[in-house]
Every structure is written in structure tokens, then in C-alpha cells.
Short mmCIF file of C-alpha atoms in Angstrom, two decimals:
data_model
loop_
_atom_site.label_atom_id
_atom_site.label_comp_id
_atom_site.label_asym_id
_atom_site.label_seq_id
_atom_site.Cartn_x
_atom_site.Cartn_y
_atom_site.Cartn_z
CA UNK A 1 95.24 113.51 74.08
CA UNK A 2 98.87 112.94 72.99
CA UNK A 3 100.07 109.54 74.00
CA UNK A 4 102.27 106.73 72.64
CA UNK A 5 99.42 104.26 72.19
CA UNK A 6 97.91 102.24 69.41
CA UNK A 7 94.30 101.70 70.53
CA UNK A 8 93.07 102.72 73.89
CA UNK A 9 91.48 99.33 74.39
CA UNK A 10 94.90 97.53 73.98
CA UNK A 11 97.04 99.69 76.21
CA UNK A 12 97.35 97.36 79.18
CA UNK A 13 97.92 94.15 77.10
CA UNK A 14 100.46 95.89 74.92
CA UNK A 15 102.23 97.37 77.95
CA UNK A 16 102.44 93.91 79.49
CA UNK A 17 103.86 92.52 76.28
CA UNK A 18 106.46 95.28 76.39
CA UNK A 19 107.24 94.50 80.02
CA UNK A 20 107.82 90.86 79.07
CA UNK A 21 110.13 91.81 76.30
CA UNK A 22 112.15 94.19 78.52
CA UNK A 23 112.37 91.84 81.48
CA UNK A 24 113.02 88.22 80.57
CA UNK A 25 113.44 87.53 84.26
CA UNK A 26 109.70 87.97 84.65
CA UNK A 27 106.97 85.61 83.56
CA UNK A 28 104.26 87.75 82.01
CA UNK A 29 100.99 86.15 81.25
CA UNK A 30 99.43 88.58 78.77
CA UNK A 31 96.18 86.58 78.42
CA UNK A 32 95.68 85.92 82.13
CA UNK A 33 96.89 89.52 82.79
CA UNK A 34 99.42 88.93 85.54
CA UNK A 35 103.13 89.27 86.08
CA UNK A 36 105.01 86.62 88.10
CA UNK A 37 108.58 85.85 89.01
CA UNK A 38 110.27 83.35 86.76
CA UNK A 39 110.70 80.24 88.79
CA UNK A 40 107.57 80.76 90.87
CA UNK A 41 106.21 79.10 92.76
CA UNK A 42 108.94 78.39 95.27
CA UNK A 43 107.87 75.55 97.49
CA UNK A 44 107.51 76.57 101.19
CA UNK A 45 107.83 80.26 100.54
CA UNK A 46 104.92 82.63 101.43
CA UNK A 47 104.00 84.33 98.25
CA UNK A 48 103.06 88.02 97.96
CA UNK A 49 100.57 89.10 95.40
CA UNK A 50 99.47 92.66 94.81
CA UNK A 51 97.61 94.46 92.13
CA UNK A 52 95.38 97.38 91.25
CA UNK A 53 94.64 99.60 88.33
CA UNK A 54 97.31 100.05 85.66
CA UNK A 55 98.60 103.53 85.25
CA UNK A 56 100.59 103.56 88.48
CA UNK A 57 103.81 102.06 87.10
CA UNK A 58 106.16 100.83 88.28
CA UNK A 59 103.56 99.78 90.86
CA UNK A 60 102.82 96.80 90.88
CA UNK A 61 104.26 94.81 87.97
CA UNK A 62 107.58 96.65 88.39
CA UNK A 63 107.88 95.37 91.95
CA UNK A 64 107.84 91.72 91.09
CA UNK A 65 111.05 89.96 91.82
CA UNK A 66 113.32 88.49 94.54
CA UNK A 67 112.95 90.45 97.79
CA UNK A 68 109.46 91.84 96.84
CA UNK A 69 106.32 90.58 95.10
CA UNK A 70 105.92 87.10 93.63
CA UNK A 71 103.14 88.29 91.36
CA UNK A 72 101.13 91.39 90.43
CA UNK A 73 97.81 91.73 88.59
CA UNK A 74 97.35 94.92 86.78
CA UNK A 75 93.76 95.77 86.00
CA UNK A 76 92.61 98.06 83.32
CA UNK A 77 93.79 101.69 83.61
CA UNK A 78 92.72 102.92 87.11
CA UNK A 79 90.44 99.89 87.47
CA UNK A 80 91.07 97.12 89.93
CA UNK A 81 91.87 93.72 88.51
CA UNK A 82 89.06 91.11 88.30
CA UNK A 83 88.86 88.08 90.59
CA UNK A 84 89.84 85.64 87.75
CA UNK A 85 93.06 87.54 87.32
CA UNK A 86 93.88 87.65 91.03
CA UNK A 87 93.11 84.01 91.41
CA UNK A 88 95.32 83.04 88.46
CA UNK A 89 98.14 85.04 89.85
CA UNK A 90 97.64 83.55 93.36
CA UNK A 91 97.65 80.03 91.98
CA UNK A 92 100.63 80.64 89.85
CA UNK A 93 102.78 81.63 92.87
CA UNK A 94 101.43 79.64 95.80
CA UNK A 95 104.22 77.51 97.11
CA UNK A 96 101.98 75.80 99.65
CA UNK A 97 102.84 78.21 102.46
CA UNK A 98 99.99 80.60 101.75
CA UNK A 99 99.66 83.91 99.97
CA UNK A 100 99.58 87.43 101.17
CA UNK A 101 97.35 89.83 99.17
CA UNK A 102 98.42 93.43 99.47
CA UNK A 103 95.38 95.57 98.73
CA UNK A 104 95.04 99.30 98.57
CA UNK A 105 91.97 100.62 100.23
CA UNK A 106 89.85 101.47 97.31
CA UNK A 107 86.35 99.98 97.13
CA UNK A 108 86.85 98.15 93.86
CA UNK A 109 90.25 96.73 94.87
CA UNK A 110 88.86 95.53 98.17
CA UNK A 111 85.84 93.86 96.62
CA UNK A 112 87.64 92.11 93.85
CA UNK A 113 90.49 90.91 96.14
CA UNK A 114 87.82 89.67 98.59
CA UNK A 115 86.04 87.70 95.99
CA UNK A 116 89.42 86.25 94.82
CA UNK A 117 90.47 85.30 98.30
CA UNK A 118 87.22 83.30 98.68
CA UNK A 119 87.77 81.57 95.38
CA UNK A 120 91.34 80.84 96.31
CA UNK A 121 90.19 79.36 99.65
CA UNK A 122 87.80 77.09 97.72
CA UNK A 123 90.93 75.66 96.01
CA UNK A 124 92.77 75.10 99.30
CA UNK A 125 95.00 78.20 99.14
CA UNK A 126 95.22 80.20 102.41
CA UNK A 127 95.20 83.88 101.82
CA UNK A 128 95.89 86.68 104.27
CA UNK A 129 95.00 90.22 103.22
CA UNK A 130 97.04 93.33 104.17
CA UNK A 131 94.98 96.39 103.57
CA UNK A 132 97.01 99.64 102.93
CA UNK A 133 95.32 102.87 103.99
CA UNK A 134 98.06 105.44 104.59
CA UNK A 135 96.61 108.50 102.89
CA UNK A 136 95.77 110.95 105.63
CA UNK A 137 94.16 113.43 103.18
CA UNK A 138 90.89 111.63 103.59
CA UNK A 139 89.15 111.94 106.87
CA UNK A 140 88.73 108.66 108.70
CA UNK A 141 85.26 108.44 110.08
CA UNK A 142 82.53 105.93 110.46
CA UNK A 143 80.77 107.17 107.34
CA UNK A 144 83.61 107.11 104.79
CA UNK A 145 85.17 104.15 103.06
CA UNK A 146 88.25 104.93 105.14
CA UNK A 147 91.58 106.21 104.02
CA UNK A 148 93.00 105.43 100.63
CA UNK A 149 96.06 103.27 100.08
CA UNK A 150 98.81 105.16 98.32
CA UNK A 151 102.58 105.50 98.62
CA UNK A 152 102.97 103.26 101.60
CA UNK A 153 102.06 100.36 99.41
CA UNK A 154 105.66 100.38 98.18
CA UNK A 155 106.93 100.16 101.74
CA UNK A 156 104.64 97.26 102.68
CA UNK A 157 105.61 95.35 99.56
CA UNK A 158 109.34 95.84 100.15
CA UNK A 159 109.40 95.08 103.86
CA UNK A 160 106.99 92.20 103.90
CA UNK A 161 108.63 90.87 100.67
CA UNK A 162 111.96 90.76 102.40
CA UNK A 163 110.55 88.94 105.38
CA UNK A 164 108.91 86.37 103.13
CA UNK A 165 112.18 85.87 101.27
CA UNK A 166 113.80 84.90 104.59
CA UNK A 167 111.25 82.08 105.07
CA UNK A 168 108.89 83.65 107.56
CA UNK A 169 105.43 82.16 107.97
CA UNK A 170 102.24 83.52 106.53
CA UNK A 171 100.92 85.17 109.75
CA UNK A 172 104.34 86.80 110.29
CA UNK A 173 104.55 88.26 106.79
CA UNK A 174 101.06 89.59 106.98
CA UNK A 175 101.66 91.10 110.44
CA UNK A 176 104.80 92.82 109.18
CA UNK A 177 102.86 94.33 106.35
CA UNK A 178 100.18 95.58 108.66
CA UNK A 179 102.78 97.01 111.00
CA UNK A 180 104.49 99.01 108.15
CA UNK A 181 101.01 100.30 107.07
CA UNK A 182 100.14 101.39 110.59
CA UNK A 183 103.46 103.25 110.88
CA UNK A 184 103.01 105.20 107.58
CA UNK A 185 101.19 108.24 106.52
CA UNK A 186 100.97 110.00 103.17
CA UNK A 187 99.77 113.22 101.56
CA UNK A 188 99.75 114.20 97.90
CA UNK A 189 99.36 117.28 95.68
CA UNK A 190 98.31 117.36 92.07
CA UNK A 191 99.40 120.32 89.90
CA UNK A 192 97.46 118.94 86.92
CA UNK A 193 94.86 116.27 86.22
CA UNK A 194 95.92 113.21 84.28
CA UNK A 195 94.42 111.71 81.10
CA UNK A 196 93.42 108.08 80.96
CA UNK A 197 93.74 106.66 77.44
CA UNK A 198 90.03 105.54 77.33
CA UNK A 199 88.60 108.93 78.41
CA UNK A 200 90.95 110.90 76.20
CA UNK A 201 90.67 114.08 78.22
CA UNK A 202 91.81 115.25 81.58
CA UNK A 203 90.01 113.72 84.55
CA UNK A 204 89.22 117.11 86.03
CA UNK A 205 89.70 120.85 85.20
CA UNK A 206 92.34 122.67 87.13
CA UNK A 207 93.06 126.30 86.46
CA UNK A 208 96.77 127.27 85.98
CA UNK A 209 97.13 128.84 89.34
CA UNK A 210 95.31 126.15 91.41
CA UNK A 211 96.25 122.74 92.75
CA UNK A 212 94.38 119.86 94.23
CA UNK A 213 95.43 119.09 97.75
CA UNK A 214 95.07 115.53 99.08
CA UNK A 215 94.68 113.94 95.69
CA UNK A 216 94.47 110.17 95.33
CA UNK A 217 96.47 108.15 92.83
CA UNK A 218 93.67 107.56 90.30
CA UNK A 219 93.29 111.14 89.13
CA UNK A 220 90.30 111.56 91.26
CA UNK A 221 90.02 115.04 92.76
CA UNK A 222 91.42 115.64 96.13
CA UNK A 223 89.75 116.98 99.19
CA UNK A 224 90.12 120.64 98.36
CA UNK A 225 91.29 122.98 95.75
CA UNK A 226 93.69 125.73 96.62
CA UNK A 227 95.99 128.40 95.09
CA UNK A 228 99.50 127.28 94.21
CA UNK A 229 101.89 128.27 96.98
CA UNK A 230 105.72 127.95 97.32
CA UNK A 231 106.88 124.33 97.69
CA UNK A 232 108.06 125.18 101.25
CA UNK A 233 104.55 125.95 102.36
CA UNK A 234 103.00 122.98 100.61
CA UNK A 235 105.38 120.63 102.30
CA UNK A 236 104.68 122.16 105.69
CA UNK A 237 100.96 121.69 105.14
CA UNK A 238 101.44 118.09 103.96
CA UNK A 239 103.68 117.30 106.93
CA UNK A 240 101.23 118.94 109.34
CA UNK A 241 98.53 116.50 108.12
CA UNK A 242 100.95 113.54 108.17
CA UNK A 243 102.22 114.25 111.67
CA UNK A 244 98.84 114.97 113.02
CA UNK A 245 97.67 111.53 112.00
CA UNK A 246 100.85 109.69 112.86
CA UNK A 247 102.72 111.86 115.56
CA UNK A 248 106.49 111.55 115.65
CA UNK A 249 108.80 112.32 118.62
CA UNK A 250 112.25 113.73 118.61
CA UNK A 251 114.67 110.91 118.00
CA UNK A 252 112.24 108.81 116.03
CA UNK A 253 113.73 107.20 112.96
CA UNK A 254 111.84 107.43 109.65
CA UNK A 255 111.68 106.56 106.09
CA UNK A 256 110.72 109.38 103.78
CA UNK A 257 109.35 108.61 100.32
CA UNK A 258 108.99 111.62 97.90
CA UNK A 259 107.07 110.09 95.06
CA UNK A 260 106.44 111.70 91.66
CA UNK A 261 102.98 111.14 90.17
CA UNK A 262 104.20 110.96 86.64
CA UNK A 263 104.99 114.30 85.20
CA UNK A 264 106.89 116.08 87.91
CA UNK A 265 110.69 116.24 87.27
CA UNK A 266 113.16 114.92 89.72
CA UNK A 267 114.44 118.48 90.06
CA UNK A 268 111.24 119.40 91.91
CA UNK A 269 111.10 116.08 93.73
CA UNK A 270 114.55 116.61 95.22
CA UNK A 271 113.60 120.19 96.10
CA UNK A 272 110.70 118.85 98.01
CA UNK A 273 112.75 116.20 99.70
CA UNK A 274 115.01 118.94 100.92
CA UNK A 275 112.03 120.83 102.34
CA UNK A 276 110.85 117.64 104.13
CA UNK A 277 114.24 117.10 105.54
CA UNK A 278 114.32 120.74 106.92
CA UNK A 279 110.91 120.34 108.61
CA UNK A 280 111.75 116.98 110.12
CA UNK A 281 115.12 118.17 111.30
CA UNK A 282 113.44 121.08 113.14
CA UNK A 283 111.33 118.55 114.96
CA UNK A 284 114.25 116.37 115.86
CA UNK A 285 113.04 113.51 113.69
CA UNK A 286 115.69 111.44 111.99
CA UNK A 287 115.43 110.42 108.32
CA UNK A 288 117.18 107.01 108.44
CA UNK A 289 116.09 105.80 104.92
CA UNK A 290 114.92 107.74 101.95
CA UNK A 291 113.61 107.25 98.43
CA UNK A 292 112.94 109.93 95.79
CA UNK A 293 111.43 109.14 92.34
CA UNK A 294 108.48 107.96 90.39
CA UNK A 295 107.22 104.77 92.12
CA UNK A 296 103.44 105.09 92.63
CA UNK A 297 102.34 107.17 89.70
CA UNK A 298 99.14 108.46 88.17
CA UNK A 299 99.76 108.37 84.43
CA UNK A 300 100.81 111.82 83.27
CA UNK A 301 99.81 113.73 86.35
CA UNK A 302 102.06 116.45 87.58
CA UNK A 303 102.23 116.22 91.30
CA UNK A 304 103.84 114.31 94.12
CA UNK A 305 103.14 112.48 97.33
CA UNK A 306 105.06 112.50 100.56
CA UNK A 307 105.08 109.42 102.74
CA UNK A 308 106.59 109.31 106.21
CA UNK A 309 106.98 106.01 108.09
CA UNK A 310 108.30 105.52 111.55
CA UNK A 311 110.86 102.72 111.50
CA UNK A 312 111.85 99.97 113.87
CA UNK A 313 115.22 98.20 113.73
CA UNK A 314 113.57 95.29 112.10
CA UNK A 315 111.94 97.46 109.46
CA UNK A 316 115.29 99.01 108.64
CA UNK A 317 116.96 95.66 108.36
CA UNK A 318 114.26 94.42 105.99
CA UNK A 319 114.22 97.61 103.96
CA UNK A 320 117.94 97.21 103.41
CA UNK A 321 117.64 93.57 102.33
CA UNK A 322 118.51 92.86 98.71
CA UNK A 323 115.70 93.48 96.18
CA UNK A 324 115.79 92.81 92.42
CA UNK A 325 112.80 94.09 90.50
CA UNK A 326 112.43 96.37 87.46
CA UNK A 327 111.31 99.29 89.63
CA UNK A 328 113.39 98.82 92.80
CA UNK A 329 116.84 97.18 92.92
CA UNK A 330 119.65 97.26 95.39
CA UNK A 331 122.00 95.00 97.35
CA UNK A 332 122.31 92.43 94.52
CA UNK B 1 54.95 89.12 73.95
CA UNK B 2 53.41 87.62 77.01
CA UNK B 3 52.83 90.58 79.25
CA UNK B 4 52.73 88.63 82.46
CA UNK B 5 56.04 86.71 82.29
CA UNK B 6 59.74 87.25 81.64
CA UNK B 7 61.02 84.40 79.60
CA UNK B 8 64.47 83.53 78.31
CA UNK B 9 64.15 85.52 75.04
CA UNK B 10 62.91 88.57 76.84
CA UNK B 11 65.67 88.36 79.45
CA UNK B 12 68.23 88.13 76.70
CA UNK B 13 66.60 91.06 74.86
CA UNK B 14 66.68 93.13 78.09
CA UNK B 15 70.39 92.49 78.66
CA UNK B 16 71.18 93.27 74.99
CA UNK B 17 69.25 96.57 75.27
CA UNK B 18 71.12 97.30 78.51
CA UNK B 19 74.37 96.64 76.67
CA UNK B 20 73.43 98.90 73.78
CA UNK B 21 72.30 101.70 76.16
CA UNK B 22 75.40 101.51 78.41
CA UNK B 23 77.61 101.53 75.28
CA UNK B 24 75.71 104.57 73.88
CA UNK B 25 75.99 106.42 77.14
CA UNK B 26 79.64 105.57 77.84
CA UNK B 27 80.83 109.15 77.48
CA UNK B 28 77.96 110.47 79.68
CA UNK B 29 78.68 108.00 82.50
CA UNK B 30 82.42 108.63 82.20
CA UNK B 31 81.76 112.38 82.53
CA UNK B 32 79.62 111.88 85.54
CA UNK B 33 82.26 109.67 87.12
CA UNK B 34 85.09 112.13 86.27
CA UNK B 35 83.25 114.73 88.32
CA UNK B 36 83.33 112.67 91.51
CA UNK B 37 85.46 109.59 90.87
CA UNK B 38 88.15 108.61 88.49
CA UNK B 39 86.18 108.68 85.23
CA UNK B 40 86.09 105.00 84.28
CA UNK B 41 82.58 103.97 85.03
CA UNK B 42 81.31 104.18 81.43
CA UNK B 43 84.26 102.47 79.86
CA UNK B 44 84.27 99.65 82.34
CA UNK B 45 80.60 98.99 82.17
CA UNK B 46 80.51 99.18 78.44
CA UNK B 47 83.38 96.60 78.30
CA UNK B 48 81.45 94.31 80.66
CA UNK B 49 78.10 94.57 78.96
CA UNK B 50 79.62 94.01 75.59
CA UNK B 51 81.06 90.81 76.96
CA UNK B 52 77.61 89.93 78.36
CA UNK B 53 75.98 90.43 74.97
CA UNK B 54 78.66 88.26 73.37
CA UNK B 55 78.27 85.48 75.87
CA UNK B 56 74.44 85.45 75.30
CA UNK B 57 74.92 84.79 71.61
CA UNK B 58 73.50 81.32 70.78
CA UNK B 59 73.93 80.22 74.39
CA UNK B 60 70.50 78.44 74.37
CA UNK B 61 69.50 78.95 77.96
CA UNK B 62 66.87 76.52 79.28
CA UNK B 63 66.06 78.59 82.41
CA UNK B 64 65.53 82.31 82.66
CA UNK B 65 67.49 82.45 85.86
CA UNK B 66 70.57 81.14 84.09
CA UNK B 67 70.61 84.12 81.78
CA UNK B 68 71.13 86.49 84.74
CA UNK B 69 73.62 84.20 86.43
CA UNK B 70 75.67 84.07 83.33
CA UNK B 71 75.47 87.79 82.88
CA UNK B 72 76.48 88.37 86.41
CA UNK B 73 79.51 86.02 86.19
CA UNK B 74 80.58 87.76 82.98
CA UNK B 75 80.44 91.17 84.62
CA UNK B 76 82.51 90.09 87.58
CA UNK B 77 85.13 88.67 85.32
CA UNK B 78 85.33 91.49 82.87
CA UNK B 79 84.63 94.79 84.59
CA UNK B 80 86.81 95.21 87.62
CA UNK B 81 86.53 98.17 89.87
CA UNK B 82 83.61 98.44 92.18
CA UNK B 83 80.95 98.25 89.55
CA UNK B 84 82.01 94.79 88.31
CA UNK B 85 81.46 93.05 91.69
CA UNK B 86 78.35 95.11 92.51
CA UNK B 87 76.47 94.68 89.26
CA UNK B 88 77.85 91.14 88.79
CA UNK B 89 76.70 90.08 92.28
CA UNK B 90 73.31 91.75 91.68
CA UNK B 91 72.64 89.85 88.44
CA UNK B 92 73.84 86.58 89.90
CA UNK B 93 71.57 87.11 92.89
CA UNK B 94 68.60 87.89 90.60
CA UNK B 95 69.26 84.81 88.56
CA UNK B 96 69.68 82.51 91.53
CA UNK B 97 66.40 83.79 93.11
CA UNK B 98 64.34 83.02 90.06
CA UNK B 99 62.60 79.62 90.12
CA UNK B 100 65.25 76.98 89.35
CA UNK B 101 64.95 75.50 85.95
CA UNK B 102 61.95 77.62 84.99
CA UNK B 103 61.82 78.82 81.39
CA UNK B 104 59.97 81.99 82.54
CA UNK B 105 59.16 83.88 85.61
CA UNK B 106 55.94 85.62 86.52
CA UNK B 107 55.97 89.17 87.81
CA UNK B 108 55.90 88.29 91.47
CA UNK B 109 58.94 85.94 90.97
CA UNK B 110 60.74 88.73 89.20
CA UNK B 111 59.97 91.23 91.88
CA UNK B 112 61.27 88.84 94.52
CA UNK B 113 64.43 88.16 92.37
CA UNK B 114 65.10 91.86 91.97
CA UNK B 115 64.74 92.20 95.68
CA UNK B 116 67.38 89.56 96.15
CA UNK B 117 69.55 91.58 93.69
CA UNK B 118 69.21 94.71 95.71
CA UNK B 119 69.91 92.95 98.98
CA UNK B 120 73.08 91.46 97.41
CA UNK B 121 74.31 94.96 96.36
CA UNK B 122 73.59 96.44 99.74
CA UNK B 123 75.34 93.59 101.57
CA UNK B 124 78.48 93.72 99.36
CA UNK B 125 78.73 97.53 99.17
CA UNK B 126 77.36 98.34 102.62
CA UNK B 127 75.35 101.22 101.13
CA UNK B 128 72.19 102.65 102.53
CA UNK B 129 69.69 104.73 100.63
CA UNK B 130 71.00 108.29 100.48
CA UNK B 131 74.71 107.29 100.24
CA UNK B 132 74.74 108.38 96.59
CA UNK B 133 75.17 104.95 95.01
CA UNK B 134 73.48 102.36 92.83
CA UNK B 135 71.07 101.84 95.71
CA UNK B 136 69.55 105.21 95.25
CA UNK B 137 68.12 104.23 91.82
CA UNK B 138 67.67 100.51 92.50
CA UNK B 139 65.50 100.80 95.59
CA UNK B 140 62.89 103.23 94.23
CA UNK B 141 62.80 101.17 90.98
CA UNK B 142 62.07 98.05 93.01
CA UNK B 143 59.50 99.86 95.11
CA UNK B 144 57.74 101.06 92.00
CA UNK B 145 57.98 97.64 90.45
CA UNK B 146 56.44 95.93 93.51
CA UNK B 147 53.68 98.53 93.76
CA UNK B 148 52.75 98.14 90.12
CA UNK B 149 52.77 94.40 90.31
CA UNK B 150 50.56 94.57 93.49
CA UNK B 151 48.23 96.86 91.54
CA UNK B 152 47.83 94.15 88.90
CA UNK B 153 49.72 95.95 86.10
CA UNK B 154 51.15 94.07 83.21
CA UNK B 155 54.95 93.87 82.51
CA UNK B 156 55.19 96.92 80.17
CA UNK B 157 53.52 99.16 82.69
CA UNK B 158 55.50 97.70 85.60
CA UNK B 159 58.78 98.10 83.73
CA UNK B 160 57.94 101.72 82.74
CA UNK B 161 57.03 102.61 86.24
CA UNK B 162 60.22 101.04 87.62
CA UNK B 163 62.35 102.87 85.04
CA UNK B 164 60.66 106.16 85.87
CA UNK B 165 61.38 105.70 89.54
CA UNK B 166 64.99 104.79 88.87
CA UNK B 167 65.44 107.91 86.81
CA UNK B 168 64.01 110.03 89.57
CA UNK B 169 66.19 108.28 92.10
CA UNK B 170 69.25 108.94 89.97
CA UNK B 171 68.45 112.55 89.53
CA UNK B 172 67.82 112.90 93.36
CA UNK B 173 71.39 111.90 93.99
CA UNK B 174 72.64 115.26 92.63
CA UNK B 175 72.50 117.20 95.93
CA UNK B 176 73.70 114.25 98.01
CA UNK B 177 77.09 113.92 99.64
CA UNK B 178 78.65 110.57 98.91
CA UNK B 179 79.34 108.36 101.82
CA UNK B 180 80.43 105.14 100.03
CA UNK B 181 82.88 104.29 97.24
CA UNK B 182 85.45 106.52 95.76
CA UNK B 183 83.29 109.62 95.58
CA UNK B 184 83.13 109.52 99.36
CA UNK B 185 86.77 110.67 99.47
CA UNK B 186 85.54 113.92 98.02
CA UNK B 187 83.17 114.59 100.94
CA UNK B 188 80.98 117.63 100.39
CA UNK B 189 82.46 118.27 97.07
CA UNK B 190 80.65 115.27 95.67
CA UNK B 191 77.36 117.24 96.08
CA UNK B 192 76.01 118.80 92.90
CA UNK B 193 76.84 115.82 90.69
CA UNK B 194 74.62 112.97 89.66
CA UNK B 195 75.87 109.62 90.83
CA UNK B 196 77.23 107.48 87.91
CA UNK B 197 76.25 104.18 89.53
CA UNK B 198 72.64 105.28 90.11
CA UNK B 199 72.60 106.56 86.54
CA UNK B 200 73.77 103.27 85.03
CA UNK B 201 71.16 101.48 87.15
CA UNK B 202 68.57 103.73 85.65
CA UNK B 203 69.78 102.75 82.12
CA UNK B 204 69.43 99.11 83.02
CA UNK B 205 65.78 99.58 84.14
CA UNK B 206 64.99 101.80 81.23
CA UNK B 207 66.27 99.01 78.96
CA UNK B 208 63.59 96.72 80.39
CA UNK B 209 61.01 99.35 79.81
CA UNK B 210 62.15 99.81 76.16
CA UNK B 211 62.10 96.14 75.27
CA UNK B 212 58.67 95.61 76.89
CA UNK B 213 57.03 98.74 75.62
CA UNK B 214 53.96 98.01 73.49
#
């Protein structure tokens, strides 16, 4: 393992200390392990709190700021935060109008946020939870834990965040988040495994000529392993899965996120975006908004995810609203 | 040692032994988890149990149930992931089901408390036997525990029997396809690997057998 670390046990705390040093506009509580906006809470504003394992930067700490999250709680690497942390973050940003928890559908995240929401309720804070489960690589059936939450988390945080900024009520903000999730579908490929600092070796073995299709964002193996194919074919397979789950009609407007998982250069990400644009154009689907880059990563994993969301006028308006965070910034 | 009761000192010894075992087996648990999950089970549990061992230092518990409640609360606040809430809730449920204020519990009380622990895990995780989870080691361990108690066995024998059943249960998860938790996302590819949660449950029951062994 070659990494810029001191001690694997200190990685998250030291990264938070670094985030604080780099972004004086954030309030970073290294002991409580959460990141909040400076100036929070804002009375009367619905607060957005998200969190999950570390290792997905800029998700979530990098999305704290005006127009997006009020606080984020990063857990240990690839491990959901603990309830204490989530409650501390929730209390730190509650402005009396309630708090929306944005939770990716992973068992640990769901359980810890659920415990935290119950504890927050005991303290008189109303919490609404938006569960993100956009990853169509995982079959949705009665016997699985459902679909995983991946790239669409960014869209939910941005759009619900913009609505909260305008002064919408708790139920409206949560409903907007759920609507974005329902409109989104994602699929990811890994070319390599990633290495968590604590484990010190790659999470799985992948021969040079093979890839994992349908990989999640924690370095966990995907659904199937296959031979590497040209990007054009991989994109078509991914979009087949995405459009099967969330069909689009000619004329539909979409947001496309091509998201690097950590070690895939922008050169390849743009190439893939071009392939996505070609396929969607063939189907008469419009790309109204787009984003290419490393936003929901998996440490040093080479690979990328494709997210397609069908947009409404309101979603476009909220997507375009100003945002000022370390990881996403425009209009300000 | 009193072979018919679990007292505060023995409960603390059990949890310390569990902490030592989980720490010693961190790499093994992590390897098992890397095969079907994301490879953090060992590291996370070791962090949690190390914190449990630290919180037991000089705590001076009056009631045996308090030892488990404290351990459970510590696991919830230190581990994260799914294993933190699941093990934390289990230990808390065990502690709360033991006779309030009692300095020690007899084997029937302990069996009932373990039952409450298993119920809590199943309620929180929604797992059934055969789903390739903690439950697949916990349930056979409890069955063996209850059977040994009903047969009049003393604690060392009861604990050894439960540990044996937990180990068999953990090994029996190898061919199963996961239907709960992160491994479920792998579907059929999860078969052929021993479940890390069932394995750590085995370690915990084995720790009781170790500290009570004559």
C-alpha cells in the first residue's frame, strides 16, 4: 500500500483537520467528527444532513455549504457514521424547522441514521429521511436489501439543498429529494479494486483484462466480472441497464453525471461522456444538464459511474441555483 | 468460579476475552468480509471491542446486566456500519433482559437474556436463519445453550456446547447465498465464502467457553 498517510487509525481525523485548514468557511468538529456550515444553524431554515463512510470525497463533507448540505458526518473509511455523530451534526444545524437526513441505501447507513433519527426525536428535533437507492446494478427484489445509493446522492443533495435554501418546509424538501431519487438511475464499472488504509491491500483481486460490472462505491465487488471491452460497448451496456430500470422517452430532458471513482483520469471520463451523449441522442433524449468529474469516489479505485436523471422544470431551476461548497460551486 | 452463575467479574472477563479474540482475528475477519463485502468488519469490530474493554476498566458494575448494556452502548457509539448497531443492540438487549440490579444471573436467566439478544438482532436486521448473517451462528449457539441448560449442565459445558454450535453455524454459511446486508448485493457470488458476521459471533461465544473452561 502506497498512500500519503501517517497512521491508518488517524486517517479520517487528520483528513478532517486538513479540510478545516483548507476551508475556513466550514466549521469542522474533529472530535465530534462532523462538518457544518459556519453560521449554522439558521433559524427557520430546514437543515440537510448527510453522511456515510469516508473515502468517497468530496461526498459528503465537500458538499457542505450554501445551496447544499448544512452538515455532513463522515464515518470511518467505508463505514457509516455512528449515531452519536449524526445526532451531534443534526443538533448543530437544526434551526427549528426540522432536519432532512439524506441516507444512501446501505444497511449500516440505514441502521445508524435510523437510530440517530430516534435519538434526535427524543430531543424534540423532527427528522425526515430521504433514502437514495439509484444503483440499478443490483436487482430489486423482495429478498435483497434493495438497491444501493450511489451517484444520485449528489443530485438529491444539490436539488433538495437549493429548495431548503429558498425557505421550503421540511415535507417539501424531503419530497423533492425523493422525487430526484425516483427519477435517477446509476450503473458503475471498476477497472481495479481500491485499498482501504486499514486493510492495506486491495479489496478484491481483479486480473488485468477483467472488470467488475455493477460495482458499488465501497470497493465491494459488483454483480459480475467480465472481460474488458471498448468504452463504447461498456457505456451501451450501462445505459441499457439504466434505461431498463428508468425508461426515457424521446424529448425527455435529463441530467447526466459521469463520475470518476478516484483513479480514472478526466480524459477517460470525457470520452465516456461523449459515448453517453451519442447513445442518448440516438434515442432522442436530451441532455439538459451535465457534470463530469470525481464527485462520489471510492478511494483509489479506477472506474466510473454513470447516472441519468429525468428532469422537470423545477429540478432544472433548483440544479442551476447558486451553490458554494468545496466540491461543487457555481452561480456565486 | 461458580459454575452455575454469571457474575459481574465473569461477564467482564467474557467481554475482555471477546475483545482479545476479535483483535487477534482482525485480519481473518477482514479477509472474509473483503470476499463478500467491503472488508472492514474486522477493523470495525476490533475498534469497538477495544473501546468496550477500555470502558470496563475499573467501572465497578453493581449489576451484571449493566456490563452488557454498557458494552452495547459502546459498540453502537464506536463501530458504525451494520455490525455496530447489530452487536450493540444485541448486547444492550441481553443486559436489559437480565434481572435488574442482580449481581449475578443463573443459567436460565442468561439463556433468556441471550434469547432477547437474538430477537433484537433479528428485529433490527430483519434476517432469518439461512440469510448468511450473524443469526446463522447466534441461533444454533442459543439452541445448544438452552438444550445444555435444560439437561442440567454447568456453565463450562453449556458455554462449550454453544461455542461449538456457533462454529458449526458459521461454517455452514459457506455455501449460502446472502440475502441481507451488503453481501446480498453480490447475489449468488456470495456463495462459497464464510459469513464474517457469523464468524465474529462464533468468536464471541468461543470467548465465553474459553473464560469458563475448567
